[in-house]
Short mmCIF file of C-alpha atoms in Angstrom, two decimals:
data_model
loop_
_atom_site.label_atom_id
_atom_site.label_comp_id
_atom_site.label_asym_id
_atom_site.label_seq_id
_atom_site.Cartn_x
_atom_site.Cartn_y
_atom_site.Cartn_z
CA UNK A 22 0.00 0.00 0.00
CA UNK A 23 2.34 5.75 3.19
CA UNK A 24 2.94 9.25 1.77
CA UNK A 25 2.43 12.58 0.22
CA UNK A 26 -0.20 14.29 -1.84
CA UNK A 27 -0.31 17.33 -4.09
CA UNK A 28 -3.98 17.19 -5.14
CA UNK A 29 -7.02 14.85 -4.80
CA UNK A 30 -8.08 11.28 -4.28
CA UNK A 31 -6.75 7.64 -4.17
CA UNK A 32 -7.38 3.88 -4.97
CA UNK A 33 -5.28 0.81 -5.95
CA UNK A 34 -5.80 -2.83 -6.75
CA UNK A 35 -4.28 -6.25 -6.48
CA UNK A 36 -5.04 -9.93 -7.03
CA UNK A 37 -4.76 -13.04 -4.88
CA UNK A 38 -5.52 -16.73 -4.86
CA UNK A 39 -7.39 -16.41 -1.54
CA UNK A 40 -11.08 -17.30 -1.44
CA UNK A 41 -12.69 -14.38 0.42
CA UNK A 42 -16.07 -14.31 2.07
CA UNK A 43 -18.68 -12.05 0.50
CA UNK A 44 -19.03 -8.39 1.32
CA UNK A 45 -21.95 -7.76 3.63
CA UNK A 46 -23.94 -4.99 5.26
CA UNK A 47 -24.89 -5.51 8.89
CA UNK A 48 -28.18 -4.30 10.36
CA UNK A 49 -26.31 -1.72 12.45
CA UNK A 50 -25.12 0.30 9.42
CA UNK A 51 -21.78 -1.46 9.08
CA UNK A 52 -20.23 -2.22 5.71
CA UNK A 53 -17.86 -5.19 5.84
CA UNK A 54 -15.72 -6.15 2.86
CA UNK A 55 -13.21 -9.02 2.50
CA UNK A 56 -9.63 -7.81 2.72
CA UNK A 57 -7.00 -9.77 0.84
CA UNK A 58 -3.25 -9.68 0.84
CA UNK A 59 -1.10 -9.61 -2.26
CA UNK A 60 2.66 -9.89 -2.38
CA UNK A 61 4.92 -8.95 -5.25
CA UNK A 62 8.47 -10.24 -5.50
CA UNK A 63 10.57 -7.36 -6.84
CA UNK A 64 13.77 -9.41 -6.68
CA UNK A 65 15.40 -6.80 -4.46
CA UNK A 66 17.74 -7.76 -1.65
CA UNK A 67 15.92 -7.58 1.69
CA UNK A 68 18.26 -4.78 2.84
CA UNK A 69 17.07 -2.65 -0.07
CA UNK A 70 13.44 -3.41 0.73
CA UNK A 71 14.18 -2.26 4.25
CA UNK A 72 15.67 0.98 2.93
CA UNK A 73 12.59 1.59 0.81
CA UNK A 74 10.49 1.27 3.96
CA UNK A 75 12.74 3.85 5.61
CA UNK A 76 12.28 6.14 2.61
CA UNK A 77 8.53 5.92 3.03
CA UNK A 78 8.85 6.68 6.73
CA UNK A 79 10.95 9.77 5.96
CA UNK A 80 8.26 11.16 3.71
CA UNK A 81 5.50 10.37 6.20
CA UNK A 82 7.44 11.95 9.03
CA UNK A 83 7.99 15.15 7.05
CA UNK A 84 4.31 15.29 6.14
CA UNK A 85 3.24 14.78 9.76
CA UNK A 86 5.56 17.59 10.90
CA UNK A 87 4.42 19.96 8.15
CA UNK A 88 7.92 20.03 6.61
CA UNK A 89 9.05 19.70 2.97
CA UNK A 90 9.56 16.03 2.11
CA UNK A 91 12.90 14.65 0.96
CA UNK A 92 13.24 14.61 -2.81
CA UNK A 93 13.28 11.45 -4.90
CA UNK A 94 16.96 12.12 -5.60
CA UNK A 95 17.71 12.19 -1.86
CA UNK A 96 15.82 8.97 -1.26
CA UNK A 97 17.51 7.28 -4.20
CA UNK A 98 20.89 8.30 -2.76
CA UNK A 99 19.88 6.61 0.51
CA UNK A 100 19.13 3.46 -1.43
CA UNK A 101 22.42 3.53 -3.31
CA UNK A 102 24.35 3.98 -0.07
CA UNK A 103 22.56 0.99 1.39
CA UNK A 104 23.35 -1.07 -1.71
CA UNK A 105 27.05 -0.31 -1.35
CA UNK A 106 27.11 -2.46 1.81
CA UNK A 107 25.74 -5.52 -0.03
CA UNK A 108 28.61 -7.46 -1.65
CA UNK A 109 26.45 -9.87 -3.64
CA UNK A 110 23.67 -7.57 -4.83
CA UNK A 111 21.94 -8.92 -7.94
CA UNK A 112 21.91 -7.21 -11.33
CA UNK A 113 18.16 -6.94 -11.05
CA UNK A 114 18.54 -5.03 -7.80
CA UNK A 115 21.04 -2.67 -9.39
CA UNK A 116 18.69 -1.84 -12.23
CA UNK A 117 15.80 -1.13 -9.87
CA UNK A 118 17.84 1.26 -7.75
CA UNK A 119 18.00 3.85 -10.50
CA UNK A 120 14.27 3.85 -11.19
CA UNK A 121 12.49 3.17 -7.93
CA UNK A 122 13.52 4.80 -4.68
CA UNK A 123 10.50 3.74 -2.71
CA UNK A 124 8.98 0.72 -1.03
CA UNK A 125 7.91 -2.08 -3.34
CA UNK A 126 8.17 -5.83 -3.17
CA UNK A 127 6.27 -5.96 0.11
CA UNK A 128 2.66 -6.94 0.63
CA UNK A 129 -0.41 -4.79 0.28
CA UNK A 130 -4.01 -5.15 1.39
CA UNK A 131 -6.89 -4.69 -1.00
CA UNK A 132 -10.65 -4.91 -1.31
CA UNK A 133 -12.98 -4.98 -4.29
CA UNK A 134 -15.52 -2.30 -5.22
CA UNK A 135 -17.42 -1.24 -8.33
CA UNK A 136 -17.45 2.07 -10.22
CA UNK A 137 -19.60 3.42 -13.04
CA UNK A 138 -22.83 2.47 -14.82
CA UNK A 139 -22.82 -0.38 -15.69
CA UNK A 140 -20.52 -1.19 -12.76
CA UNK A 141 -16.95 -2.36 -13.30
CA UNK A 142 -15.04 -4.11 -10.50
CA UNK A 143 -11.70 -2.75 -9.27
CA UNK A 144 -9.30 -4.06 -6.64
CA UNK A 145 -8.34 -1.19 -4.37
CA UNK A 146 -5.41 -0.97 -1.97
CA UNK A 147 -6.30 0.47 1.44
CA UNK A 148 -3.81 2.82 3.09
CA UNK A 149 -4.23 4.35 6.54
CA UNK A 150 -1.38 6.78 5.78
CA UNK A 151 -3.22 8.82 3.11
CA UNK A 152 -6.77 10.08 2.58
CA UNK A 153 -7.35 10.26 -1.19
CA UNK A 154 -9.03 7.86 -3.64
CA UNK A 155 -8.18 7.26 -7.31
CA UNK A 156 -8.18 4.62 -10.03
CA UNK A 157 -6.25 4.33 -13.30
CA UNK A 158 -8.10 5.64 -16.37
CA UNK A 159 -8.40 4.09 -19.82
CA UNK A 160 -6.16 6.93 -21.06
CA UNK A 161 -3.42 6.00 -18.60
CA UNK A 162 0.21 6.27 -19.71
CA UNK A 163 3.52 5.40 -18.11
CA UNK A 164 6.63 7.09 -19.50
CA UNK A 165 4.67 7.85 -22.66
CA UNK A 166 3.67 4.22 -23.14
CA UNK A 167 1.02 1.81 -21.93
CA UNK A 168 0.14 1.42 -18.25
CA UNK A 169 0.21 -2.32 -18.93
CA UNK A 170 -2.26 -4.87 -17.57
CA UNK A 171 -4.82 -3.33 -15.21
CA UNK A 172 -8.54 -2.79 -14.94
CA UNK A 173 -9.01 0.76 -16.22
CA UNK A 174 -11.85 3.22 -15.67
CA UNK A 175 -13.35 4.18 -19.05
CA UNK A 176 -15.44 7.33 -18.68
CA UNK A 177 -17.03 6.88 -22.11
CA UNK A 178 -18.57 3.58 -21.04
CA UNK A 179 -20.27 4.95 -17.90
CA UNK A 180 -23.62 6.71 -18.28
CA UNK A 181 -23.34 8.23 -14.77
CA UNK A 182 -19.89 9.80 -15.28
CA UNK A 183 -19.41 13.53 -14.58
CA UNK A 184 -16.13 15.33 -15.29
CA UNK A 185 -15.51 17.98 -12.61
CA UNK A 186 -12.92 19.72 -14.81
CA UNK A 187 -10.29 19.69 -12.07
CA UNK A 188 -6.82 18.16 -12.02
CA UNK A 189 -4.95 16.25 -9.35
CA UNK A 190 -1.36 15.18 -8.75
CA UNK A 191 -0.33 12.87 -5.91
CA UNK A 192 3.12 11.83 -4.73
CA UNK A 193 3.46 8.94 -2.29
CA UNK A 194 6.36 7.29 -0.61
CA UNK A 195 5.76 4.52 -3.14
CA UNK A 196 4.95 6.21 -6.42
CA UNK A 197 2.87 8.95 -7.98
CA UNK A 198 -0.29 9.52 -10.01
CA UNK A 199 -1.96 12.45 -11.76
CA UNK A 200 -5.13 13.03 -13.74
CA UNK A 201 -8.63 14.44 -13.34
CA UNK A 202 -11.26 14.63 -10.62
CA UNK A 203 -14.66 13.13 -11.41
CA UNK A 204 -17.99 12.00 -10.00
CA UNK A 205 -19.56 8.61 -10.66
CA UNK A 206 -21.47 5.84 -8.93
CA UNK A 207 -19.61 3.66 -6.41
CA UNK A 208 -20.89 0.33 -5.11
CA UNK A 209 -19.37 -1.07 -1.91
CA UNK A 210 -20.69 -4.18 -0.16
CA UNK A 211 -23.81 -3.93 -2.31
CA UNK A 212 -24.52 -0.34 -1.27
CA UNK A 213 -24.79 2.16 -4.12
CA UNK A 214 -23.40 5.68 -3.68
CA UNK A 215 -24.13 8.07 -6.55
CA UNK A 216 -21.99 11.11 -7.43
CA UNK A 217 -19.01 9.82 -5.46
CA UNK A 218 -15.91 11.97 -6.02
CA UNK A 219 -12.59 10.32 -6.89
CA UNK A 220 -9.61 10.73 -9.18
CA UNK A 221 -8.93 9.01 -12.48
CA UNK A 222 -5.21 8.80 -13.16
CA UNK A 223 -3.98 9.49 -16.69
CA UNK A 224 -0.34 9.16 -15.63
CA UNK A 225 1.14 6.77 -13.08
CA UNK A 226 4.66 5.98 -11.93
CA UNK A 227 6.58 2.74 -12.40
CA UNK A 228 5.53 1.43 -8.98
CA UNK A 229 1.89 1.35 -10.06
CA UNK A 230 2.33 0.56 -13.77
CA UNK A 231 4.43 -2.55 -13.25
CA UNK A 232 2.35 -4.01 -10.43
CA UNK A 233 -0.41 -5.71 -12.39
CA UNK A 234 -2.35 -6.39 -9.20
CA UNK A 235 -2.95 -2.69 -8.60
CA UNK A 236 -5.82 -0.64 -10.10
CA UNK A 237 -5.90 2.22 -7.60
CA UNK A 238 -5.67 3.29 -3.97
CA UNK A 239 -8.03 4.45 -1.23
CA UNK A 240 -6.56 6.47 1.61
CA UNK A 241 -8.22 6.29 5.03
CA UNK A 242 -6.30 8.84 7.10
CA UNK A 243 -7.82 12.16 8.19
CA UNK A 244 -8.98 14.97 5.90
CA UNK A 245 -5.95 17.19 6.54
CA UNK A 246 -3.66 14.69 4.83
CA UNK A 247 -5.46 14.76 1.48
CA UNK A 248 -5.33 17.19 -1.39
CA UNK A 249 -7.42 20.32 -0.96
CA UNK A 250 -8.45 18.90 2.41
CA UNK A 251 -11.05 16.79 0.59
CA UNK A 252 -12.93 14.47 2.99
CA UNK A 253 -11.79 10.83 2.98
CA UNK A 254 -14.28 8.12 1.98
CA UNK A 255 -15.45 7.27 5.51
CA UNK A 256 -16.45 10.91 6.08
CA UNK A 257 -18.42 10.93 2.83
CA UNK A 258 -20.20 7.70 3.81
CA UNK A 259 -21.06 9.07 7.25
CA UNK A 260 -22.35 12.37 5.85
CA UNK A 261 -24.66 10.44 3.52
CA UNK A 262 -26.02 8.32 6.37
CA UNK A 263 -24.61 5.10 4.93
CA UNK A 264 -22.64 4.51 8.14
CA UNK A 265 -23.25 6.06 11.56
CA UNK A 266 -19.65 7.00 12.38
CA UNK A 267 -16.50 7.72 10.38
CA UNK A 268 -14.85 4.53 11.64
CA UNK A 269 -12.69 2.11 9.65
CA UNK A 270 -11.65 -1.17 11.26
CA UNK A 271 -9.06 -3.63 9.98
CA UNK A 272 -8.48 -7.32 10.55
CA UNK A 273 -5.42 -7.72 8.32
CA UNK A 274 -4.92 -11.06 6.54
CA UNK A 275 -2.17 -13.35 7.83
CA UNK A 276 -0.83 -16.28 5.82
CA UNK A 277 0.36 -17.97 9.03
CA UNK A 278 -3.15 -18.56 10.38
CA UNK A 279 -4.89 -18.57 6.96
CA UNK A 280 -6.92 -15.52 7.96
CA UNK A 281 -8.61 -13.90 4.95
CA UNK A 282 -9.14 -10.59 6.69
CA UNK A 283 -11.74 -7.86 6.42
CA UNK A 284 -12.30 -4.13 6.59
CA UNK A 285 -15.42 -2.72 8.25
CA UNK A 286 -16.74 0.79 7.65
CA UNK A 287 -18.88 2.40 10.37
CA UNK A 288 -17.82 0.46 13.46
CA UNK A 289 -16.11 -2.65 14.83
CA UNK A 290 -16.80 -6.31 14.07
CA UNK A 291 -16.97 -7.84 17.55
CA UNK A 292 -16.41 -11.35 16.17
CA UNK A 293 -12.84 -10.49 15.14
CA UNK A 294 -11.28 -9.52 18.49
CA UNK A 295 -11.12 -10.31 22.20
CA UNK A 296 -13.19 -7.56 23.92
CA UNK A 297 -11.32 -7.99 27.21
CA UNK A 298 -8.19 -6.64 25.50
CA UNK A 299 -9.86 -3.66 23.82
CA UNK A 300 -8.38 -0.22 24.44
CA UNK A 301 -9.17 3.16 22.84
CA UNK A 302 -6.43 5.80 22.62
CA UNK A 303 -6.57 9.46 21.61
CA UNK A 304 -4.60 10.30 18.48
CA UNK A 305 -2.00 13.03 18.94
CA UNK A 306 -1.90 14.23 15.31
CA UNK A 307 -4.51 16.09 13.26
CA UNK A 308 -3.77 14.20 10.05
CA UNK A 309 -2.21 10.81 10.71
CA UNK A 310 -2.98 8.01 13.16
CA UNK A 311 -0.25 8.71 15.72
CA UNK A 312 -0.78 7.52 19.31
CA UNK A 313 1.25 7.31 22.55
CA UNK A 314 3.51 4.26 22.87
CA UNK A 315 3.74 3.18 26.52
CA UNK A 316 6.57 0.68 26.16
CA UNK A 317 7.94 -2.53 24.70
CA UNK A 318 9.10 -5.90 26.00
CA UNK A 319 10.71 -9.11 24.75
CA UNK A 320 9.71 -12.43 26.32
CA UNK A 321 8.03 -10.52 29.13
CA UNK A 322 11.11 -8.44 29.98
CA UNK A 323 10.71 -4.68 29.63
CA UNK A 324 12.98 -2.93 27.12
CA UNK A 325 14.19 0.59 27.80
CA UNK A 326 13.21 2.66 24.76
CA UNK A 327 13.55 6.35 23.97
CA UNK A 328 10.49 6.87 21.78
CA UNK A 329 7.00 7.38 23.17
CA UNK A 330 4.84 7.63 20.02
CA UNK A 331 3.66 5.17 17.40
CA UNK A 332 2.72 6.08 13.82
CA UNK A 333 0.12 3.46 12.86
CA UNK A 334 0.38 2.73 9.13
CA UNK A 335 -1.02 -0.18 7.13
CA UNK A 336 1.20 0.93 4.24
CA UNK A 337 4.40 0.15 6.16
CA UNK A 338 5.46 -3.49 6.18
CA UNK A 339 8.10 -3.42 8.91
CA UNK A 340 8.23 -2.17 12.49
CA UNK A 341 10.64 0.77 12.26
CA UNK A 342 12.15 2.72 15.15
CA UNK A 343 15.14 4.89 16.13
CA UNK A 344 18.40 2.92 16.06
CA UNK A 345 18.90 2.98 19.83
CA UNK A 346 15.47 1.41 20.33
CA UNK A 347 16.06 -1.20 17.60
CA UNK A 348 19.36 -2.17 19.24
CA UNK A 349 17.70 -2.40 22.67
CA UNK A 350 14.92 -4.65 21.36
CA UNK A 351 17.25 -6.98 19.45
CA UNK A 352 19.59 -7.30 22.43
CA UNK A 353 16.77 -9.20 24.14
CA UNK A 354 16.12 -11.53 21.17
CA UNK A 355 18.35 -14.63 21.47
CA UNK A 356 20.67 -14.99 18.49
CA UNK A 357 20.02 -11.52 17.03
CA UNK A 358 22.89 -9.84 15.15
CA UNK A 359 23.46 -6.30 13.86
CA UNK A 360 25.52 -5.28 10.83
CA UNK A 361 25.43 -2.21 8.56
CA UNK A 362 22.12 -1.04 9.98
CA UNK A 363 20.40 -4.37 9.33
CA UNK A 364 19.39 -6.90 11.98
CA UNK A 365 19.15 -10.66 11.61
CA UNK A 366 17.43 -13.10 13.93
CA UNK A 367 17.16 -16.91 13.91
CA UNK A 368 14.73 -18.00 11.19
CA UNK A 369 12.97 -20.18 13.76
CA UNK A 370 12.96 -17.58 16.54
CA UNK A 371 10.52 -18.14 19.39
CA UNK A 372 10.94 -14.64 20.81
CA UNK A 373 7.76 -12.74 21.65
CA UNK A 374 8.01 -8.99 21.17
CA UNK A 375 5.20 -6.99 22.77
CA UNK A 376 4.15 -3.35 22.43
CA UNK A 377 2.15 -1.52 25.09
CA UNK A 378 -0.61 0.88 24.08
CA UNK A 379 -3.21 2.30 26.44
CA UNK A 380 -1.77 0.26 29.29
CA UNK A 381 -2.30 -3.09 27.53
CA UNK A 382 0.34 -5.39 26.06
CA UNK A 383 -0.04 -6.70 22.52
CA UNK A 384 2.15 -9.60 21.36
CA UNK A 385 3.69 -10.07 17.92
CA UNK A 386 3.66 -13.65 16.64
CA UNK A 387 7.33 -14.76 16.39
CA UNK A 388 6.81 -15.80 12.76
CA UNK A 389 5.95 -12.19 11.90
CA UNK A 390 9.38 -11.02 13.05
CA UNK A 391 11.12 -12.89 10.23
CA UNK A 392 11.40 -11.20 6.84
CA UNK A 393 11.11 -13.29 3.69
CA UNK A 394 12.88 -16.44 4.80
CA UNK A 395 14.22 -18.08 1.61
CA UNK A 396 12.88 -21.46 0.52
CA UNK A 397 16.24 -22.87 1.51
CA UNK A 398 17.15 -21.71 4.99
CA UNK A 399 20.51 -19.86 5.11
CA UNK A 400 23.41 -22.00 6.25
CA UNK A 401 23.78 -19.94 9.43
CA UNK A 402 20.06 -20.25 10.21
CA UNK A 403 19.57 -16.47 10.35
CA UNK A 404 16.95 -14.39 8.53
CA UNK A 405 16.43 -10.65 8.23
CA UNK A 406 14.40 -9.10 11.03
CA UNK A 407 11.19 -7.19 10.32
CA UNK A 408 12.16 -4.84 13.13
CA UNK A 409 14.38 -2.19 11.64
CA UNK A 410 15.90 1.26 11.98
CA UNK A 411 13.91 4.24 10.70
CA UNK A 412 15.28 7.53 9.40
CA UNK A 413 18.04 9.05 11.54
CA UNK A 414 15.91 12.11 12.25
CA UNK A 415 12.93 10.02 13.38
CA UNK A 416 11.97 10.04 17.06
CA UNK A 417 8.91 7.80 16.76
CA UNK A 418 8.07 4.22 15.87
CA UNK A 419 6.43 3.41 12.54
CA UNK A 420 4.06 0.63 13.48
CA UNK A 421 3.42 -1.35 10.32
CA UNK A 422 1.96 -4.71 9.43
CA UNK A 423 4.53 -6.69 11.43
CA UNK A 424 2.49 -5.54 14.43
CA UNK A 425 -0.89 -4.63 12.94
CA UNK A 426 -1.65 -8.09 11.54
CA UNK A 427 -1.62 -9.35 15.14
CA UNK A 428 -4.32 -6.96 16.37
CA UNK A 429 -7.74 -5.61 15.47
CA UNK A 430 -7.00 -2.04 14.41
CA UNK A 431 -9.75 0.60 14.24
CA UNK A 432 -9.64 4.34 13.52
CA UNK A 433 -12.36 6.87 14.36
CA UNK A 434 -12.18 10.29 12.69
CA UNK A 435 -15.20 11.60 14.64
CA UNK A 436 -13.51 10.99 17.99
CA UNK A 437 -9.89 11.22 16.71
CA UNK A 438 -9.11 7.88 18.35
CA UNK A 439 -7.48 4.54 17.60
CA UNK A 440 -8.86 1.30 19.05
CA UNK A 441 -6.71 -1.81 19.43
CA UNK A 442 -7.59 -5.30 20.61
CA UNK A 443 -6.13 -8.79 20.33
CA UNK A 444 -7.27 -10.26 17.03
CA UNK A 445 -9.02 -13.63 16.93
#
């Protein structure tokens, strides 16, 4: 799925072999849609994937602080420096360095929805780190050529299409898109919403063009993060009375437990979490989902950390933190090693890392700490850790899917709160 915007709305798509349950609307004005996970192997060395995650975090951090973001050239330089420490980097990795300075090759979470009349189905990536919604148009180009194999929105084939005669341009930590702003009919979980505003992208970056699973992106952060302060989709749904509150709740898919996952608009699905572990925390930022971090522990032993805030982001794969905190956490994981800013841990680690929010501890499944273990286990039995170092200037933790797929994660724009509970 992180990110920066220059004008209007977002949506992205992906494909998977999972067999999701059907979208449904509950009697209590909840819209629940299956959430699937798609992974794309970019062929990059895991250290470079880690650096791309850091690049995303740098852009998010700048956006949250109201500062100018680092340029693509600066982020690419970070990537090239990281590559210089890898003696056996592949030719494929080298070629990607020059064209893509952001985070790809990880996994993303997507749902299906329909646009237009007659309706056409799109797979849309959900991102809690942005608040805009767009899909690729039938006129889409990439570097002057084709946008390749996607489902495209064709305005000439929709009888309900309205061109608002406005332009948009969006830059993320993982790509960019630009085009026009339009109105058309959206159908989500069987509920029809006419004159829904979104962007249709006529130009997209390599990150989107070459990922054939992606059709668009829907951002679910707060309104201040989006272009022109346009309201995010959950606000639009609430204002129309489709849902009662501007709440979005995630049960992220996990391959380990064969969980398909779901996203619920309007409230929480009580069947997906343990209510005795539920805690609601005030967000400390007007745009992003940033909350106080009370502490961390490994195997029940408290770890002394310097940071006290967590940036909750479904678009970040790893758990990123200041270097001193990353060192402190890994010192408590048996067999962990640190070299050139990258940590390794035993591929079969049994360590339980826990984060504390709202006075409650939430465990990370040990299997989620291991990054992309090869089919053939390394001879030394060590794999890259999904706990990594964020940008040097960062003072907060970027809490990505390494943690979030272990909890039920819910955001409430109306109350400016985040709710967490142990997922079941």
